[in-house]
């Protein structure tokens, strides 16, 4: 008899447990003595794993929607066997951590160490997950650090949970009493900063060096690690950055954030912050189900994040940080799955395009139209490539060019190895299984990831974290320079390419100044594409696009 495969929800819930206080004897070789407690890890293959270590006080009660607060000193001993809870979010198939128990109390991190490596100055890699700043969590098996640290015992790997969605990125400035919560628009970033402060204070207990910290992340995590070098409160907390498919462009203006606040107040039936603070955790989960698709990204508030998010790079404020940044060849194809199939994708992309063209001047529209005319292939894939450039590739290029021009070290990659899932290509998130070495986590790759490519990319990432140079053996990876735009193409055959897709860059680069909102949730359906369809088709299309349009924005 064939065994029924374990479903994601069942799989995640089987992993759940509660860490607890130890009052009996324990093996000190399995423990790490930190400022806020001694944490007992466990053998995980060849590694020693520590799960669910608190890096801040629980952001509940009086600390709801407040900046994270460092934990109190503690000399007690606790198990570190289980992940901390996932931040509040809607359950969703491609965000596997959403099936793990959720809570406001979610500020925990995990650490993996390979005991076979005896030096105490290991390089440290700290990972921030993606999920459109509204999803994701450390319980996702895709982010398990065991395989990476098994192959690279000279690395200490850390994965961090942070507040997302309505708990992590919400602007209360228009709400009575909201002036007491000025940090709420960017709490998820404040959480990340607090986790890095914890790492600086405690990572020696795991054999890591606080002077050799590399932060890395994908999608919203890639956006986070791109923003952190711009924030003065994060200065000195890390030395290097690896940004996968994310950049400073994944941000909102203050105006962009207001509709989410209005939706929150309406669904909560609240008139003030006092009303919101009275909500139970179960109330918040219920409300989140209604509004999660409209969640905000980090806010360009002019305080923590400048209104021009590229400005710190252009002014050399980030020059002391080494950066490795890149994107995948077919980022936007990820949303074929998020929308439920190719039919909905074909409906949604043209609507999104016409919405964005509305905000452009005639010169910008001409550039966009020229690109779509010149690019070969089916119309829908030409539009997808337009967004690959505008949302992902060109922001990464701009960051790299500004950083290099002002004295920073920067390396660029272009991921070509595709998923085997139909219509996906080298889509958003496809590289994650390779990076972590979790080759059997096939949610994005389709089939088991290629061992050789996985070894290569892990060696690249680890070498960069250790030395600031991602070159591997004879495969020399030159720094990105404006004059030749050296880029490492990663796939079954990896090689350096000069000025890839150069005509696309030159044609579309000026469109970055429009700061196109990465949200797909609030599109206007009164556009020529919709009006040009038959009445019956319009009714069907609007129903489909309205139902799933918001989910296209999950970066």
mmCIF file of N, CA and C in Angstrom, residues 248 308 310-311 313-314 392-404 412 480 482 509-515:
data_model
loop_
_atom_site.group_PDB
_atom_site.id
_atom_site.type_symbol
_atom_site.label_atom_id
_atom_site.label_comp_id
_atom_site.label_asym_id
_atom_site.label_seq_id
_atom_site.Cartn_x
_atom_site.Cartn_y
_atom_site.Cartn_z
ATOM 1 N N UNK A 248 16.050 47.875 -2.238
ATOM 2 C CA UNK A 248 15.403 48.998 -1.554
ATOM 3 C C UNK A 248 14.133 49.439 -2.272
ATOM 4 N N UNK A 308 13.978 58.834 -0.859
ATOM 5 C CA UNK A 308 14.700 58.241 -1.991
ATOM 6 C C UNK A 308 15.529 57.088 -1.427
ATOM 7 N N UNK A 310 17.474 54.955 -2.638
ATOM 8 C CA UNK A 310 18.809 54.737 -3.196
ATOM 9 C C UNK A 310 19.824 55.751 -2.666
ATOM 10 N N UNK A 311 19.341 56.810 -2.003
ATOM 11 C CA UNK A 311 20.198 57.927 -1.612
ATOM 12 C C UNK A 311 21.379 57.503 -0.741
ATOM 13 N N UNK A 313 23.056 54.840 -0.757
ATOM 14 C CA UNK A 313 24.044 54.220 -1.635
ATOM 15 C C UNK A 313 24.740 55.278 -2.493
ATOM 16 N N UNK A 314 23.953 56.233 -2.979
ATOM 17 C CA UNK A 314 24.507 57.284 -3.837
ATOM 18 C C UNK A 314 25.428 58.231 -3.071
ATOM 19 N N UNK A 392 12.765 43.993 -10.156
ATOM 20 C CA UNK A 392 13.855 43.236 -9.567
ATOM 21 C C UNK A 392 15.230 43.607 -10.111
ATOM 22 N N UNK A 393 15.434 43.401 -11.423
ATOM 23 C CA UNK A 393 16.793 43.485 -11.955
ATOM 24 C C UNK A 393 17.353 44.904 -11.917
ATOM 25 N N UNK A 394 16.583 45.870 -12.382
ATOM 26 C CA UNK A 394 17.102 47.241 -12.449
ATOM 27 C C UNK A 394 17.309 47.871 -11.078
ATOM 28 N N UNK A 395 16.420 47.635 -10.094
ATOM 29 C CA UNK A 395 16.753 48.132 -8.751
ATOM 30 C C UNK A 395 18.060 47.559 -8.211
ATOM 31 N N UNK A 396 18.311 46.274 -8.489
ATOM 32 C CA UNK A 396 19.576 45.671 -8.058
ATOM 33 C C UNK A 396 20.754 46.320 -8.767
ATOM 34 N N UNK A 397 20.595 46.579 -10.068
ATOM 35 C CA UNK A 397 21.646 47.243 -10.842
ATOM 36 C C UNK A 397 21.914 48.636 -10.290
ATOM 37 N N UNK A 398 20.850 49.358 -9.983
ATOM 38 C CA UNK A 398 21.041 50.720 -9.475
ATOM 39 C C UNK A 398 21.756 50.704 -8.129
ATOM 40 N N UNK A 399 21.351 49.821 -7.251
ATOM 41 C CA UNK A 399 22.050 49.706 -5.972
ATOM 42 C C UNK A 399 23.522 49.394 -6.191
ATOM 43 N N UNK A 400 23.806 48.429 -7.068
ATOM 44 C CA UNK A 400 25.185 48.019 -7.316
ATOM 45 C C UNK A 400 26.010 49.162 -7.886
ATOM 46 N N UNK A 401 25.447 49.893 -8.828
ATOM 47 C CA UNK A 401 26.197 50.967 -9.474
ATOM 48 C C UNK A 401 26.464 52.118 -8.510
ATOM 49 N N UNK A 402 25.459 52.477 -7.708
ATOM 50 C CA UNK A 402 25.659 53.561 -6.744
ATOM 51 C C UNK A 402 26.675 53.138 -5.684
ATOM 52 N N UNK A 403 26.570 51.901 -5.239
ATOM 53 C CA UNK A 403 27.473 51.405 -4.204
ATOM 54 C C UNK A 403 28.917 51.387 -4.701
ATOM 55 N N UNK A 404 29.110 50.869 -5.909
ATOM 56 C CA UNK A 404 30.462 50.786 -6.460
ATOM 57 C C UNK A 404 31.047 52.155 -6.730
ATOM 58 N N UNK A 412 27.633 40.944 -8.580
ATOM 59 C CA UNK A 412 26.296 40.763 -9.141
ATOM 60 C C UNK A 412 26.162 39.345 -9.710
ATOM 61 N N UNK A 480 31.500 43.847 -9.688
ATOM 62 C CA UNK A 480 30.665 44.585 -10.631
ATOM 63 C C UNK A 480 31.269 45.973 -10.826
ATOM 64 N N UNK A 482 30.800 49.581 -13.377
ATOM 65 C CA UNK A 482 29.894 50.260 -14.293
ATOM 66 C C UNK A 482 30.333 50.103 -15.742
ATOM 67 N N UNK A 509 15.856 51.748 -17.602
ATOM 68 C CA UNK A 509 16.461 52.285 -16.383
ATOM 69 C C UNK A 509 15.799 53.577 -15.897
ATOM 70 N N UNK A 510 15.477 54.531 -16.783
ATOM 71 C CA UNK A 510 14.849 55.773 -16.299
ATOM 72 C C UNK A 510 13.495 55.565 -15.613
ATOM 73 N N UNK A 511 12.834 54.439 -15.871
ATOM 74 C CA UNK A 511 11.517 54.204 -15.275
ATOM 75 C C UNK A 511 11.591 53.929 -13.775
ATOM 76 N N UNK A 512 12.790 53.671 -13.243
ATOM 77 C CA UNK A 512 12.931 53.465 -11.807
ATOM 78 C C UNK A 512 12.512 54.701 -11.015
ATOM 79 N N UNK A 513 12.632 55.864 -11.631
ATOM 80 C CA UNK A 513 12.291 57.098 -10.926
ATOM 81 C C UNK A 513 10.811 57.214 -10.600
ATOM 82 N N UNK A 514 9.986 56.376 -11.214
ATOM 83 C CA UNK A 514 8.548 56.435 -10.925
ATOM 84 C C UNK A 514 8.201 55.745 -9.598
ATOM 85 N N UNK A 515 9.142 55.005 -9.001
ATOM 86 C CA UNK A 515 8.899 54.331 -7.721
ATOM 87 C C UNK A 515 7.593 53.530 -7.771
#
